PDB file of C-alpha atoms in Angstrom:
ATOM      1  CA  MET W   1      32.976  15.551 -31.643  1.00 54.00           C
ATOM      2  CA  ILE W   2      33.375  17.941 -28.730  1.00 62.00           C
ATOM      3  CA  SER W   3      29.858  19.295 -29.182  1.00 72.00           C
ATOM      4  CA  ILE W   4      28.384  15.763 -28.920  1.00 72.00           C
ATOM      5  CA  ARG W   5      30.214  15.246 -25.619  1.00 69.00           C
ATOM      6  CA  LYS W   6      28.908  18.579 -24.309  1.00 66.00           C
ATOM      7  CA  ILE W   7      25.358  17.673 -25.320  1.00 64.00           C
ATOM      8  CA  ILE W   8      25.555  14.277 -23.632  1.00 66.00           C
ATOM      9  CA  ALA W   9      27.137  15.797 -20.519  1.00 60.00           C
ATOM     10  CA  SER W  10      24.492  18.531 -20.310  1.00 61.00           C
ATOM     11  CA  LEU W  11      21.683  15.971 -20.699  1.00 56.00           C
ATOM     12  CA  PHE W  12      23.195  13.851 -17.950  1.00 56.00           C
ATOM     13  CA  ILE W  13      23.639  16.811 -15.602  1.00 56.00           C
ATOM     14  CA  SER W  14      20.130  18.154 -16.230  1.00 50.00           C
ATOM     15  CA  THR W  15      18.632  14.711 -15.618  1.00 48.00           C
ATOM     16  CA  TYR W  16      20.647  14.384 -12.428  1.00 51.00           C
ATOM     17  CA  ILE W  17      19.645  17.825 -11.136  1.00 50.00           C
ATOM     18  CA  PHE W  18      15.918  17.521 -11.881  1.00 55.00           C
ATOM     19  CA  SER W  19      15.353  13.904 -10.895  1.00 63.00           C
ATOM     20  CA  GLN W  20      13.306  13.410  -7.762  1.00 83.00           C
ATOM     21  CA  ASP W  21      14.345  10.780  -5.309  1.00 86.00           C
ATOM     22  CA  ILE W  22      12.760   9.379  -2.179  1.00 87.00           C
ATOM     23  CA  LYS W  23      13.481   6.770   0.443  1.00 89.00           C
ATOM     24  CA  ILE W  24      10.780   4.384   1.667  1.00 89.00           C
ATOM     25  CA  SER W  25      11.429   3.856   5.375  1.00 88.00           C
ATOM     26  CA  ASP W  26      10.582   0.592   7.075  1.00 87.00           C
ATOM     27  CA  VAL W  27       6.837   0.272   7.599  1.00 89.00           C
ATOM     28  CA  GLN W  28       5.789   0.196  11.267  1.00 88.00           C
ATOM     29  CA  ASN W  29       3.148  -2.361  12.278  1.00 87.00           C
ATOM     30  CA  ASN W  30       1.309  -0.812  15.251  1.00 87.00           C
ATOM     31  CA  ILE W  31      -1.827  -2.924  14.901  1.00 85.00           C
ATOM     32  CA  GLN W  32      -2.972  -3.731  18.440  1.00 84.00           C
ATOM     33  CA  PHE W  33      -5.255  -6.759  17.953  1.00 78.00           C
ATOM     34  CA  GLY W  34      -6.255  -9.371  15.408  1.00 73.00           C
ATOM     35  CA  PRO W  35      -4.310 -11.753  13.187  1.00 71.00           C
ATOM     36  CA  MET W  36      -1.942  -9.073  11.846  1.00 73.00           C
ATOM     37  CA  VAL W  37      -0.352  -8.086  15.186  1.00 77.00           C
ATOM     38  CA  GLY W  38       3.421  -8.105  14.713  1.00 72.00           C
ATOM     39  CA  GLU W  39       3.129  -9.633  11.241  1.00 74.00           C
ATOM     40  CA  LYS W  40       6.352  -8.861   9.356  1.00 74.00           C
ATOM     41  CA  SER W  41       5.120 -10.048   5.950  1.00 76.00           C
ATOM     42  CA  ILE W  42       2.458  -7.330   5.856  1.00 80.00           C
ATOM     43  CA  THR W  43       5.077  -4.610   6.421  1.00 82.00           C
ATOM     44  CA  PHE W  44       7.313  -5.968   3.665  1.00 84.00           C
ATOM     45  CA  GLY W  45       4.314  -6.163   1.355  1.00 87.00           C
ATOM     46  CA  VAL W  46       3.334  -2.550   2.026  1.00 90.00           C
ATOM     47  CA  LYS W  47       6.916  -1.377   1.468  1.00 90.00           C
ATOM     48  CA  ASN W  48       7.126  -3.258  -1.847  1.00 91.00           C
ATOM     49  CA  ILE W  49       3.800  -1.853  -3.051  1.00 91.00           C
ATOM     50  CA  LEU W  50       4.848   1.685  -2.081  1.00 92.00           C
ATOM     51  CA  GLU W  51       8.178   1.325  -3.884  1.00 91.00           C
ATOM     52  CA  GLU W  52       6.384   0.199  -7.035  1.00 92.00           C
ATOM     53  CA  LEU W  53       3.838   3.031  -6.890  1.00 91.00           C
ATOM     54  CA  VAL W  54       6.478   5.694  -6.179  1.00 90.00           C
ATOM     55  CA  GLN W  55       8.547   4.530  -9.146  1.00 90.00           C
ATOM     56  CA  ASP W  56       5.421   4.655 -11.324  1.00 90.00           C
ATOM     57  CA  GLN W  57       5.117   8.339 -10.339  1.00 88.00           C
ATOM     58  CA  GLY W  58       8.613   9.032 -11.691  1.00 88.00           C
ATOM     59  CA  TYR W  59      10.584   9.044  -8.441  1.00 88.00           C
ATOM     60  CA  ASP W  60      13.900   7.273  -8.007  1.00 89.00           C
ATOM     61  CA  LEU W  61      14.443   5.143  -4.923  1.00 89.00           C
ATOM     62  CA  ASN W  62      17.506   6.362  -3.072  1.00 88.00           C
ATOM     63  CA  PRO W  63      18.403   5.110   0.432  1.00 88.00           C
ATOM     64  CA  ASN W  64      20.359   8.364   1.031  1.00 88.00           C
ATOM     65  CA  SER W  65      17.538  10.711   0.027  1.00 86.00           C
ATOM     66  CA  ASN W  66      16.483  13.625   2.229  1.00 84.00           C
ATOM     67  CA  ASP W  67      12.811  12.838   1.549  1.00 84.00           C
ATOM     68  CA  SER W  68      11.652   9.773   3.446  1.00 88.00           C
ATOM     69  CA  LEU W  69       8.175   8.245   3.242  1.00 89.00           C
ATOM     70  CA  GLN W  70       7.161   6.836   6.625  1.00 90.00           C
ATOM     71  CA  VAL W  71       4.106   4.579   7.016  1.00 91.00           C
ATOM     72  CA  GLU W  72       2.510   3.311  10.210  1.00 91.00           C
ATOM     73  CA  LEU W  73      -0.181   0.604  10.085  1.00 90.00           C
ATOM     74  CA  VAL W  74      -2.681   1.261  12.879  1.00 90.00           C
ATOM     75  CA  TYR W  75      -5.821  -0.808  12.222  1.00 88.00           C
ATOM     76  CA  TYR W  76      -6.802  -4.115  10.681  1.00 86.00           C
ATOM     77  CA  GLY W  77     -10.472  -5.041  10.743  1.00 83.00           C
ATOM     78  CA  ARG W  78     -12.413  -7.883   9.253  1.00 82.00           C
ATOM     79  CA  THR W  79     -16.179  -8.171   8.863  1.00 82.00           C
ATOM     80  CA  ARG W  80     -18.244 -11.055   7.624  1.00 82.00           C
ATOM     81  CA  LYS W  81     -21.759 -10.764   6.262  1.00 83.00           C
ATOM     82  CA  GLN W  82     -23.931 -13.686   5.288  1.00 81.00           C
ATOM     83  CA  LYS W  83     -27.347 -13.903   3.670  1.00 83.00           C
ATOM     84  CA  ASN W  84     -29.345 -17.128   3.476  1.00 82.00           C
ATOM     85  CA  ILE W  85     -32.433 -17.742   1.383  1.00 81.00           C
ATOM     86  CA  ALA W  86     -33.528 -21.377   1.524  1.00 75.00           C
ATOM     87  CA  ILE W  87     -30.489 -23.256   0.155  1.00 78.00           C
ATOM     88  CA  TYR W  88     -28.795 -20.195  -1.405  1.00 80.00           C
ATOM     89  CA  THR W  89     -26.016 -18.561   0.622  1.00 80.00           C
ATOM     90  CA  LYS W  90     -24.159 -15.338  -0.120  1.00 82.00           C
ATOM     91  CA  LYS W  91     -21.075 -14.530   1.965  1.00 83.00           C
ATOM     92  CA  GLU W  92     -19.112 -11.296   1.953  1.00 84.00           C
ATOM     93  CA  ASN W  93     -15.769 -10.879   3.704  1.00 84.00           C
ATOM     94  CA  ILE W  94     -14.579  -7.289   4.078  1.00 86.00           C
ATOM     95  CA  VAL W  95     -11.055  -6.310   5.135  1.00 86.00           C
ATOM     96  CA  GLU W  96     -10.228  -2.770   6.227  1.00 87.00           C
ATOM     97  CA  ILE W  97      -6.686  -1.551   6.817  1.00 89.00           C
ATOM     98  CA  ILE W  98      -5.852   1.953   8.055  1.00 89.00           C
ATOM     99  CA  ALA W  99      -2.441   3.613   8.002  1.00 91.00           C
ATOM    100  CA  PHE W 100      -0.899   6.994   8.683  1.00 91.00           C
ATOM    101  CA  ALA W 101       1.838   8.250   6.376  1.00 91.00           C
ATOM    102  CA  LYS W 102       4.070  11.275   6.106  1.00 89.00           C
ATOM    103  CA  ILE W 103       7.087  12.575   4.265  1.00 86.00           C
ATOM    104  CA  ASN W 104       9.541  13.878   6.836  1.00 80.00           C
ATOM    105  CA  GLN W 105      10.623  16.835   4.707  1.00 60.00           C
ATOM    106  CA  LYS W 106       7.068  18.150   4.255  1.00 61.00           C
ATOM    107  CA  GLY W 107       5.704  17.003   7.608  1.00 76.00           C
ATOM    108  CA  LYS W 108       2.183  16.458   6.274  1.00 79.00           C
ATOM    109  CA  VAL W 109       0.485  13.430   7.875  1.00 84.00           C
ATOM    110  CA  VAL W 110      -2.276  11.688   5.931  1.00 88.00           C
ATOM    111  CA  LYS W 111      -4.664   8.915   6.842  1.00 88.00           C
ATOM    112  CA  ALA W 112      -5.295   6.208   4.246  1.00 89.00           C
ATOM    113  CA  VAL W 113      -7.909   3.449   4.299  1.00 88.00           C
ATOM    114  CA  GLY W 114      -7.823   0.340   2.142  1.00 89.00           C
ATOM    115  CA  ILE W 115     -10.846  -1.922   1.776  1.00 87.00           C
ATOM    116  CA  GLY W 116     -10.910  -5.321   0.111  1.00 86.00           C
ATOM    117  CA  LYS W 117     -13.994  -7.458  -0.482  1.00 85.00           C
ATOM    118  CA  ASP W 118     -14.401 -11.147  -1.139  1.00 81.00           C
ATOM    119  CA  LEU W 119     -17.825 -12.342  -2.313  1.00 79.00           C
ATOM    120  CA  ARG W 120     -18.914 -15.981  -2.371  1.00 77.00           C
ATOM    121  CA  SER W 121     -22.206 -17.563  -3.137  1.00 75.00           C
ATOM    122  CA  SER W 122     -23.329 -21.170  -3.087  1.00 73.00           C
ATOM    123  CA  MET W 123     -26.448 -23.233  -3.317  1.00 67.00           C
ATOM    124  CA  VAL W 124     -25.678 -25.430  -0.309  1.00 58.00           C
ATOM    125  CA  ILE W 125     -24.387 -24.320   3.090  1.00 50.00           C
ATOM    126  CA  LEU W 126     -21.061 -26.090   3.587  1.00 52.00           C
ATOM    127  CA  ASN W 127     -19.137 -23.814   5.914  1.00 51.00           C
ATOM    128  CA  ASN W 128     -20.499 -21.077   8.161  1.00 50.00           C
ATOM    129  CA  GLU W 129     -17.218 -19.186   8.562  1.00 55.00           C
ATOM    130  CA  GLY W 130     -15.463 -19.224   5.205  1.00 54.00           C
ATOM    131  CA  GLN W 131     -11.753 -18.593   4.868  1.00 57.00           C
ATOM    132  CA  LEU W 132     -10.477 -15.128   4.108  1.00 56.00           C
ATOM    133  CA  GLN W 133      -8.490 -15.110   0.900  1.00 65.00           C
ATOM    134  CA  ARG W 134      -5.029 -13.561   0.865  1.00 73.00           C
ATOM    135  CA  SER W 135      -5.957 -11.688  -2.317  1.00 77.00           C
ATOM    136  CA  THR W 136      -8.575  -9.747  -0.341  1.00 80.00           C
ATOM    137  CA  ILE W 137      -5.897  -8.514   2.068  1.00 82.00           C
ATOM    138  CA  ASN W 138      -3.571  -7.687  -0.840  1.00 85.00           C
ATOM    139  CA  THR W 139      -6.318  -5.663  -2.529  1.00 86.00           C
ATOM    140  CA  ALA W 140      -6.926  -3.687   0.670  1.00 87.00           C
ATOM    141  CA  LEU W 141      -3.186  -3.031   1.073  1.00 88.00           C
ATOM    142  CA  ARG W 142      -2.823  -1.859  -2.528  1.00 89.00           C
ATOM    143  CA  LYS W 143      -5.807   0.508  -2.235  1.00 89.00           C
ATOM    144  CA  MET W 144      -4.389   1.913   0.998  1.00 90.00           C
ATOM    145  CA  CYS W 145      -0.971   2.505  -0.623  1.00 88.00           C
ATOM    146  CA  GLU W 146      -2.583   4.171  -3.644  1.00 90.00           C
ATOM    147  CA  GLN W 147      -4.433   6.531  -1.277  1.00 89.00           C
ATOM    148  CA  ILE W 148      -1.163   7.374   0.491  1.00 89.00           C
ATOM    149  CA  ILE W 149       0.515   8.307  -2.800  1.00 88.00           C
ATOM    150  CA  LYS W 150      -2.530  10.302  -3.948  1.00 89.00           C
ATOM    151  CA  LYS W 151      -2.975  12.205  -0.681  1.00 87.00           C
ATOM    152  CA  LEU W 152       0.724  13.038  -0.363  1.00 84.00           C
ATOM    153  CA  LYS W 153       0.645  14.249  -3.996  1.00 80.00           C
ATOM    154  CA  LEU W 154       3.689  12.303  -5.106  1.00 70.00           C
TER     155      LEU W 154
END
């Protein structure tokens, strides 16, 4: 009975010693122009995506950790392209989001770019502008966060 307790205790201690933990700091929105200036929902979204990706890499989230992932959003750009041939229209909305990230313990700063595309085609021209879908922005944010994790080698 004593040996089972020692085995369980040693497994617990070894797991505790070798587990990696990290804190995701609040994301800073330093975008200077466009519809995402000061947008709080985009910072919460980035933080949630980063937490999910970090946990997928085997890290534990710990608010008291020495390692802190800091992300700063610096650019949000949107481009629209449209092609017309007679009554056929093809529209492409492209979203680009750029962020800088670093882990304070390592001090390495990386630049990550996320790009999302939304393609639409129709046979009749109904709207010249077209609305940007939220899923396009979410795709760009997710790609940017994946680049952060990959470049920081988490």
